[in-house]
PDB file of C-alpha atoms in Angstrom:
ATOM      1  CA  MET A  15       0.102  -0.006  -0.090  1.00  0.00           C
ATOM      2  CA  ARG A  16       1.489   3.363  -1.039  1.00  0.00           C
ATOM      3  CA  ILE A  17       0.015   6.517   0.756  1.00  0.00           C
ATOM      4  CA  ALA A  18       0.825   9.817  -0.425  1.00  0.00           C
ATOM      5  CA  VAL A  19       0.821  12.714   2.057  1.00  0.00           C
ATOM      6  CA  VAL A  20       0.446  16.098   0.508  1.00  0.00           C
ATOM      7  CA  THR A  21       0.589  19.194   3.080  1.00  0.00           C
ATOM      8  CA  ASP A  22       0.964  22.945   3.124  1.00  0.00           C
ATOM      9  CA  ILE A  23      -0.246  24.065  -0.137  1.00  0.00           C
ATOM     10  CA  HIS A  24      -0.884  27.616   0.967  1.00  0.00           C
ATOM     11  CA  GLY A  25      -2.943  28.670  -2.079  1.00  0.00           C
ATOM     12  CA  ASN A  26      -0.070  28.006  -4.549  1.00  0.00           C
ATOM     13  CA  ARG A  27      -1.715  26.557  -7.496  1.00  0.00           C
ATOM     14  CA  HIS A  28       1.593  26.449  -9.542  1.00  0.00           C
ATOM     15  CA  ALA A  29       3.069  24.126  -7.016  1.00  0.00           C
ATOM     16  CA  LEU A  30      -0.152  22.078  -6.530  1.00  0.00           C
ATOM     17  CA  PHE A  31      -0.766  21.315 -10.128  1.00  0.00           C
ATOM     18  CA  ALA A  32       2.928  20.103 -10.423  1.00  0.00           C
ATOM     19  CA  VAL A  33       2.527  17.686  -7.635  1.00  0.00           C
ATOM     20  CA  LEU A  34      -0.733  16.432  -9.134  1.00  0.00           C
ATOM     21  CA  ALA A  35       1.031  15.629 -12.240  1.00  0.00           C
ATOM     22  CA  ASP A  36       3.734  13.829 -10.234  1.00  0.00           C
ATOM     23  CA  LEU A  37       1.131  11.939  -8.403  1.00  0.00           C
ATOM     24  CA  ARG A  38      -0.287  10.508 -11.401  1.00  0.00           C
ATOM     25  CA  ARG A  39       3.127   9.142 -12.384  1.00  0.00           C
ATOM     26  CA  VAL A  40       3.692   7.749  -8.655  1.00  0.00           C
ATOM     27  CA  GLY A  41       0.386   5.837  -8.687  1.00  0.00           C
ATOM     28  CA  ALA A  42      -0.465   6.156  -4.985  1.00  0.00           C
ATOM     29  CA  ASP A  43      -3.356   3.888  -3.502  1.00  0.00           C
ATOM     30  CA  ASP A  44      -4.449   6.655  -1.284  1.00  0.00           C
ATOM     31  CA  VAL A  45      -3.677  10.387  -0.692  1.00  0.00           C
ATOM     32  CA  VAL A  46      -4.001  12.353   2.390  1.00  0.00           C
ATOM     33  CA  PHE A  47      -3.899  16.152   2.766  1.00  0.00           C
ATOM     34  CA  GLY A  48      -2.135  17.191   5.798  1.00  0.00           C
ATOM     35  CA  GLY A  49      -3.380  20.645   6.190  1.00  0.00           C
ATOM     36  CA  ASP A  50      -2.789  24.231   5.298  1.00  0.00           C
ATOM     37  CA  ALA A  51      -4.680  24.589   1.999  1.00  0.00           C
ATOM     38  CA  ALA A  52      -5.274  28.330   1.394  1.00  0.00           C
ATOM     39  CA  LEU A  53      -3.895  31.037   3.600  1.00  0.00           C
ATOM     40  CA  PHE A  54      -1.035  33.296   2.454  1.00  0.00           C
ATOM     41  CA  GLY A  55      -1.258  32.297  -1.312  1.00  0.00           C
ATOM     42  CA  SER A  56      -2.765  33.819  -4.369  1.00  0.00           C
ATOM     43  CA  ARG A  57      -5.368  31.166  -5.281  1.00  0.00           C
ATOM     44  CA  PRO A  58      -6.905  29.992  -2.063  1.00  0.00           C
ATOM     45  CA  ARG A  59     -10.239  28.788  -3.624  1.00  0.00           C
ATOM     46  CA  GLU A  60      -8.711  27.285  -6.589  1.00  0.00           C
ATOM     47  CA  CYS A  61      -6.516  24.946  -4.486  1.00  0.00           C
ATOM     48  CA  TRP A  62      -8.979  24.082  -1.809  1.00  0.00           C
ATOM     49  CA  GLU A  63     -11.616  23.141  -4.464  1.00  0.00           C
ATOM     50  CA  ARG A  64      -9.253  20.986  -6.174  1.00  0.00           C
ATOM     51  CA  VAL A  65      -8.243  19.219  -3.023  1.00  0.00           C
ATOM     52  CA  LEU A  66     -12.070  18.681  -2.287  1.00  0.00           C
ATOM     53  CA  ASP A  67     -12.715  17.516  -5.859  1.00  0.00           C
ATOM     54  CA  LEU A  68      -9.970  14.819  -5.644  1.00  0.00           C
ATOM     55  CA  GLY A  69     -11.755  13.212  -2.569  1.00  0.00           C
ATOM     56  CA  TRP A  70      -8.578  12.902  -0.484  1.00  0.00           C
ATOM     57  CA  ARG A  71      -8.680  12.108   3.064  1.00  0.00           C
ATOM     58  CA  LEU A  72      -8.289  15.456   5.200  1.00  0.00           C
ATOM     59  CA  VAL A  73      -6.445  16.631   8.063  1.00  0.00           C
ATOM     60  CA  GLN A  74      -7.107  20.306   9.152  1.00  0.00           C
ATOM     61  CA  GLY A  75      -3.850  22.661   9.558  1.00  0.00           C
ATOM     62  CA  ASN A  76      -3.422  25.534  11.878  1.00  0.00           C
ATOM     63  CA  THR A  77      -4.131  28.163   9.061  1.00  0.00           C
ATOM     64  CA  ASP A  78      -7.220  26.157   7.944  1.00  0.00           C
ATOM     65  CA  ARG A  79      -8.438  26.555  11.617  1.00  0.00           C
ATOM     66  CA  TYR A  80      -7.631  30.268  11.563  1.00  0.00           C
ATOM     67  CA  ILE A  81      -9.773  30.879   8.532  1.00  0.00           C
ATOM     68  CA  ALA A  82     -12.636  28.862   9.955  1.00  0.00           C
ATOM     69  CA  ASP A  83     -12.374  30.329  13.512  1.00  0.00           C
ATOM     70  CA  LEU A  84     -10.124  33.452  13.514  1.00  0.00           C
ATOM     71  CA  PRO A  85     -11.668  34.671  16.960  1.00  0.00           C
ATOM     72  CA  SER A  86     -10.352  31.582  18.891  1.00  0.00           C
ATOM     73  CA  LYS A  87      -7.003  32.087  17.506  1.00  0.00           C
ATOM     74  CA  LEU A  88      -6.846  35.819  18.429  1.00  0.00           C
ATOM     75  CA  ALA A  89      -7.879  34.956  21.950  1.00  0.00           C
ATOM     76  CA  THR A  90      -4.500  33.372  22.341  1.00  0.00           C
ATOM     77  CA  PHE A  91      -2.440  36.601  21.670  1.00  0.00           C
ATOM     78  CA  ASP A  92      -1.143  38.725  24.298  1.00  0.00           C
ATOM     79  CA  ASP A  93      -2.051  41.720  22.243  1.00  0.00           C
ATOM     80  CA  PRO A  94      -5.040  40.903  20.201  1.00  0.00           C
ATOM     81  CA  GLU A  95      -4.619  44.504  18.426  1.00  0.00           C
ATOM     82  CA  GLY A  96      -0.928  44.175  17.823  1.00  0.00           C
ATOM     83  CA  ALA A  97       0.856  43.832  14.461  1.00  0.00           C
ATOM     84  CA  GLN A  98       0.623  40.044  14.377  1.00  0.00           C
ATOM     85  CA  ALA A  99      -2.908  40.088  14.765  1.00  0.00           C
ATOM     86  CA  ARG A 100      -3.585  42.767  12.318  1.00  0.00           C
ATOM     87  CA  PHE A 101      -1.467  40.702   9.898  1.00  0.00           C
ATOM     88  CA  LEU A 102      -3.530  37.575  10.410  1.00  0.00           C
ATOM     89  CA  ARG A 103      -6.852  39.516  10.222  1.00  0.00           C
ATOM     90  CA  ALA A 104      -5.959  40.802   6.882  1.00  0.00           C
ATOM     91  CA  ASN A 105      -4.938  37.613   5.446  1.00  0.00           C
ATOM     92  CA  VAL A 106      -7.823  35.692   6.856  1.00  0.00           C
ATOM     93  CA  ALA A 107     -10.127  38.238   5.399  1.00  0.00           C
ATOM     94  CA  TRP A 108      -8.565  38.243   2.084  1.00  0.00           C
ATOM     95  CA  ALA A 109      -8.618  34.411   1.776  1.00  0.00           C
ATOM     96  CA  ALA A 110     -12.215  33.971   3.348  1.00  0.00           C
ATOM     97  CA  GLU A 111     -13.611  36.403   0.741  1.00  0.00           C
ATOM     98  CA  ARG A 112     -12.203  34.421  -2.073  1.00  0.00           C
ATOM     99  CA  LEU A 113     -13.169  31.081  -0.472  1.00  0.00           C
ATOM    100  CA  GLY A 114     -16.935  32.041   0.136  1.00  0.00           C
ATOM    101  CA  PRO A 115     -18.697  30.780   3.211  1.00  0.00           C
ATOM    102  CA  ALA A 116     -19.322  27.257   2.050  1.00  0.00           C
ATOM    103  CA  MET A 117     -15.719  26.637   1.361  1.00  0.00           C
ATOM    104  CA  VAL A 118     -14.569  28.248   4.769  1.00  0.00           C
ATOM    105  CA  ARG A 119     -17.124  25.939   6.531  1.00  0.00           C
ATOM    106  CA  LYS A 120     -15.403  22.911   4.804  1.00  0.00           C
ATOM    107  CA  LEU A 121     -12.187  23.986   6.190  1.00  0.00           C
ATOM    108  CA  GLY A 122     -13.546  24.084   9.640  1.00  0.00           C
ATOM    109  CA  GLY A 123     -15.032  20.533   9.241  1.00  0.00           C
ATOM    110  CA  MET A 124     -11.759  18.667   8.671  1.00  0.00           C
ATOM    111  CA  ALA A 125     -10.455  16.008  11.116  1.00  0.00           C
ATOM    112  CA  ARG A 126      -7.362  16.797  13.291  1.00  0.00           C
ATOM    113  CA  GLN A 127      -5.796  13.502  12.343  1.00  0.00           C
ATOM    114  CA  VAL A 128      -6.161  10.538  10.132  1.00  0.00           C
ATOM    115  CA  SER A 129      -5.202   6.856  10.853  1.00  0.00           C
ATOM    116  CA  ILE A 130      -4.407   4.246   8.295  1.00  0.00           C
ATOM    117  CA  GLU A 131      -4.121   0.616   9.510  1.00  0.00           C
ATOM    118  CA  SER A 132      -1.787  -1.730   8.012  1.00  0.00           C
ATOM    119  CA  PRO A 133       0.040  -5.122   8.907  1.00  0.00           C
ATOM    120  CA  ALA A 134       3.095  -2.802   9.261  1.00  0.00           C
ATOM    121  CA  GLY A 135       1.394  -0.851  11.950  1.00  0.00           C
ATOM    122  CA  THR A 136      -0.705   2.362  12.104  1.00  0.00           C
ATOM    123  CA  LEU A 137       0.246   5.320  10.004  1.00  0.00           C
ATOM    124  CA  LEU A 138      -0.974   8.452  11.654  1.00  0.00           C
ATOM    125  CA  VAL A 139      -1.151  11.773   9.725  1.00  0.00           C
ATOM    126  CA  VAL A 140      -1.361  14.969  11.720  1.00  0.00           C
ATOM    127  CA  HIS A 141      -0.573  18.529  10.652  1.00  0.00           C
ATOM    128  CA  ALA A 142       2.167  19.306  13.166  1.00  0.00           C
ATOM    129  CA  SER A 143       2.109  16.730  16.015  1.00  0.00           C
ATOM    130  CA  PRO A 144      -0.498  14.628  17.546  1.00  0.00           C
ATOM    131  CA  GLY A 145      -2.930  16.828  19.544  1.00  0.00           C
ATOM    132  CA  ASP A 146      -1.106  19.971  18.545  1.00  0.00           C
ATOM    133  CA  ASP A 147      -1.468  21.656  15.032  1.00  0.00           C
ATOM    134  CA  GLU A 148       1.055  24.525  15.833  1.00  0.00           C
ATOM    135  CA  THR A 149       4.132  22.473  17.395  1.00  0.00           C
ATOM    136  CA  GLY A 150       6.037  20.610  14.692  1.00  0.00           C
ATOM    137  CA  TRP A 151       9.418  19.309  14.095  1.00  0.00           C
ATOM    138  CA  SER A 152      12.043  20.268  11.408  1.00  0.00           C
ATOM    139  CA  ARG A 153      14.980  18.928   9.676  1.00  0.00           C
ATOM    140  CA  ASP A 154      17.329  20.367  12.209  1.00  0.00           C
ATOM    141  CA  ASP A 155      15.837  18.501  15.066  1.00  0.00           C
ATOM    142  CA  ASP A 156      17.643  15.583  16.613  1.00  0.00           C
ATOM    143  CA  GLU A 157      15.882  12.272  17.376  1.00  0.00           C
ATOM    144  CA  ALA A 158      15.334  13.263  21.115  1.00  0.00           C
ATOM    145  CA  THR A 159      13.475  16.502  20.037  1.00  0.00           C
ATOM    146  CA  VAL A 160      11.529  14.585  17.444  1.00  0.00           C
ATOM    147  CA  THR A 161      10.400  12.004  19.862  1.00  0.00           C
ATOM    148  CA  LYS A 162       9.443  14.729  22.513  1.00  0.00           C
ATOM    149  CA  VAL A 163       7.537  16.722  19.830  1.00  0.00           C
ATOM    150  CA  ILE A 164       5.619  13.697  18.634  1.00  0.00           C
ATOM    151  CA  GLY A 165       4.936  12.220  22.168  1.00  0.00           C
ATOM    152  CA  PRO A 166       3.701   8.851  23.198  1.00  0.00           C
ATOM    153  CA  THR A 167       2.034   7.069  20.411  1.00  0.00           C
ATOM    154  CA  GLU A 168       0.911   3.600  19.414  1.00  0.00           C
ATOM    155  CA  ALA A 169       1.640   4.418  15.717  1.00  0.00           C
ATOM    156  CA  ALA A 170       4.410   2.763  13.710  1.00  0.00           C
ATOM    157  CA  ALA A 171       4.707   5.790  11.607  1.00  0.00           C
ATOM    158  CA  VAL A 172       3.860   9.608  11.933  1.00  0.00           C
ATOM    159  CA  ALA A 173       3.605  11.869   8.974  1.00  0.00           C
ATOM    160  CA  SER A 174       3.245  15.547   9.138  1.00  0.00           C
ATOM    161  CA  GLY A 175       4.092  18.976   7.807  1.00  0.00           C
ATOM    162  CA  HIS A 176       3.768  22.596   9.290  1.00  0.00           C
ATOM    163  CA  THR A 177       7.327  23.420   9.513  1.00  0.00           C
ATOM    164  CA  HIS A 178       7.986  23.434   5.804  1.00  0.00           C
ATOM    165  CA  THR A 179      11.132  21.459   6.074  1.00  0.00           C
ATOM    166  CA  ALA A 180      11.149  17.866   4.746  1.00  0.00           C
ATOM    167  CA  MET A 181      13.072  14.969   6.614  1.00  0.00           C
ATOM    168  CA  ILE A 182      12.539  11.335   7.400  1.00  0.00           C
ATOM    169  CA  ARG A 183      13.747  10.424  10.767  1.00  0.00           C
ATOM    170  CA  HIS A 184      13.713   7.063  12.726  1.00  0.00           C
ATOM    171  CA  ALA A 185      13.047   7.822  16.503  1.00  0.00           C
ATOM    172  CA  GLY A 186      13.424   4.606  18.196  1.00  0.00           C
ATOM    173  CA  GLN A 187      10.933   2.139  16.537  1.00  0.00           C
ATOM    174  CA  LEU A 188       8.870   5.165  15.095  1.00  0.00           C
ATOM    175  CA  LEU A 189       9.176   6.262  11.474  1.00  0.00           C
ATOM    176  CA  ALA A 190       8.765  10.209  11.523  1.00  0.00           C
ATOM    177  CA  VAL A 191       8.283  11.750   8.323  1.00  0.00           C
ATOM    178  CA  ASN A 192       8.015  15.573   7.892  1.00  0.00           C
ATOM    179  CA  CYS A 193       6.566  15.840   4.318  1.00  0.00           C
ATOM    180  CA  GLY A 194       7.898  19.392   3.736  1.00  0.00           C
ATOM    181  CA  ALA A 195       5.600  21.799   2.022  1.00  0.00           C
ATOM    182  CA  VAL A 196       4.043  21.915  -1.427  1.00  0.00           C
ATOM    183  CA  GLY A 197       3.459  25.701  -1.663  1.00  0.00           C
ATOM    184  CA  ARG A 198       6.072  27.209   0.382  1.00  0.00           C
ATOM    185  CA  SER A 199       9.093  25.183   0.915  1.00  0.00           C
ATOM    186  CA  HIS A 200      11.620  26.412   3.622  1.00  0.00           C
ATOM    187  CA  ASP A 201      14.353  23.862   2.622  1.00  0.00           C
ATOM    188  CA  ARG A 202      16.532  26.511   0.719  1.00  0.00           C
ATOM    189  CA  GLN A 203      15.484  24.983  -2.518  1.00  0.00           C
ATOM    190  CA  PRO A 204      13.119  27.442  -4.292  1.00  0.00           C
ATOM    191  CA  GLY A 205      10.872  25.960  -6.931  1.00  0.00           C
ATOM    192  CA  LEU A 206      10.624  22.512  -5.531  1.00  0.00           C
ATOM    193  CA  ALA A 207       7.352  21.387  -4.162  1.00  0.00           C
ATOM    194  CA  THR A 208       7.766  18.586  -1.728  1.00  0.00           C
ATOM    195  CA  TYR A 209       5.442  15.756  -0.621  1.00  0.00           C
ATOM    196  CA  ALA A 210       6.094  12.139   0.889  1.00  0.00           C
ATOM    197  CA  VAL A 211       5.079   8.782  -0.191  1.00  0.00           C
ATOM    198  CA  LEU A 212       4.934   5.995   2.457  1.00  0.00           C
ATOM    199  CA  ASP A 213       4.930   2.423   1.760  1.00  0.00           C
ATOM    200  CA  ASP A 214       4.305  -0.778   3.802  1.00  0.00           C
ATOM    201  CA  ALA A 215       5.293  -3.434   1.139  1.00  0.00           C
ATOM    202  CA  ALA A 216       8.305  -4.604   3.198  1.00  0.00           C
ATOM    203  CA  GLY A 217       6.091  -5.337   6.221  1.00  0.00           C
ATOM    204  CA  ARG A 218       7.208  -2.045   7.812  1.00  0.00           C
ATOM    205  CA  TRP A 219       6.638   1.496   6.854  1.00  0.00           C
ATOM    206  CA  SER A 220       9.142   3.169   4.697  1.00  0.00           C
ATOM    207  CA  ALA A 221       8.967   6.750   3.207  1.00  0.00           C
ATOM    208  CA  GLU A 222      10.253   8.639   0.108  1.00  0.00           C
ATOM    209  CA  LEU A 223      10.391  12.391  -0.149  1.00  0.00           C
ATOM    210  CA  ARG A 224       9.361  13.753  -3.481  1.00  0.00           C
ATOM    211  CA  ARG A 225      10.523  17.139  -4.980  1.00  0.00           C
ATOM    212  CA  VAL A 226       8.796  18.472  -8.036  1.00  0.00           C
ATOM    213  CA  ASP A 227       9.891  21.482 -10.032  1.00  0.00           C
ATOM    214  CA  TYR A 228       7.302  24.165 -10.482  1.00  0.00           C
ATOM    215  CA  ASP A 229       7.307  27.711 -11.789  1.00  0.00           C
ATOM    216  CA  TYR A 230       7.976  29.525  -8.521  1.00  0.00           C
ATOM    217  CA  ARG A 231       8.746  32.883 -10.172  1.00  0.00           C
ATOM    218  CA  ALA A 232       5.239  32.811 -11.645  1.00  0.00           C
ATOM    219  CA  ALA A 233       3.801  32.054  -8.195  1.00  0.00           C
ATOM    220  CA  HIS A 234       5.712  34.829  -6.682  1.00  0.00           C
ATOM    221  CA  ALA A 235       4.512  37.246  -9.298  1.00  0.00           C
ATOM    222  CA  GLU A 236       0.871  36.184  -8.865  1.00  0.00           C
ATOM    223  CA  VAL A 237       1.003  36.927  -5.052  1.00  0.00           C
ATOM    224  CA  LYS A 238       2.173  40.338  -5.966  1.00  0.00           C
ATOM    225  CA  ALA A 239      -0.043  41.011  -8.845  1.00  0.00           C
ATOM    226  CA  LEU A 240      -3.289  39.904  -6.866  1.00  0.00           C
ATOM    227  CA  GLY A 241      -2.445  41.958  -3.714  1.00  0.00           C
ATOM    228  CA  VAL A 242      -2.166  39.036  -1.088  1.00  0.00           C
ATOM    229  CA  PRO A 243      -1.564  41.194   2.002  1.00  0.00           C
ATOM    230  CA  ILE A 244       1.751  39.780   3.042  1.00  0.00           C
ATOM    231  CA  PRO A 245       4.979  41.852   3.078  1.00  0.00           C
ATOM    232  CA  GLY A 246       7.579  41.634   0.356  1.00  0.00           C
ATOM    233  CA  ALA A 247      10.036  39.700   2.522  1.00  0.00           C
ATOM    234  CA  PHE A 248       7.277  37.083   3.282  1.00  0.00           C
ATOM    235  CA  ALA A 249       6.572  36.654  -0.553  1.00  0.00           C
ATOM    236  CA  SER A 250      10.153  36.420  -1.263  1.00  0.00           C
ATOM    237  CA  THR A 251      10.311  33.090   0.602  1.00  0.00           C
ATOM    238  CA  LEU A 252       9.028  31.763  -2.789  1.00  0.00           C
ATOM    239  CA  LEU A 253      12.083  32.939  -4.375  1.00  0.00           C
ATOM    240  CA  THR A 254      14.639  31.784  -1.773  1.00  0.00           C
ATOM    241  CA  GLY A 255      13.205  28.833   0.011  1.00  0.00           C
ATOM    242  CA  ILE A 256      14.281  30.383   3.373  1.00  0.00           C
ATOM    243  CA  ALA A 257      11.620  30.900   6.193  1.00  0.00           C
ATOM    244  CA  PRO A 258      10.541  34.467   6.862  1.00  0.00           C
ATOM    245  CA  VAL A 259      11.868  36.074   9.945  1.00  0.00           C
TER     246      VAL A 259
END
């Protein structure tokens, strides 16, 4: 059984369509969307509608949750009127207007995790870590940190995204897979949309990271042309593959 996990599209249609073409070549038995469909990209509705049309299993990401229920997120801020809150309000409003109420409700209706049973053990797909869609692990984390972030689990493999940095780690008996990001990779490799394919054929889970070329300059130009309310330094991550400060 081959399971593709596609995460962190962030409204980047150029990257998503490149990944869809690669998926047709891969021939996965099932696909799980790991969250963050729309926010901070130029084509939120186009990307989210495509995911829904494909009938993938769905996991809600933190930014999907922000669009569906912004007040709950703002309530966690020390300063709900500060710069960070204003930035989030502007981007959620921009994306929600283009998505429309029905599409926003669908973002709010996703599960927080998906479990896939196999003779190789359970594959658990989450956005960041089990029970927490805002705390993930990245390629620079050591085994002890990955184990701590994931926490106790009966799963044989855990696949996630959120940090936009792709890596496969063996943490004890657990296979931990960070699938990177389709639409906004922070692996210092601009123009490569990243996702993961997990396989149980050997009687245990294994994983492959797939990096797919897409027109990142066109994606950046579209963000600017359509007026996505993100600062230039944030938009430039599409050109550099480096996380914004």
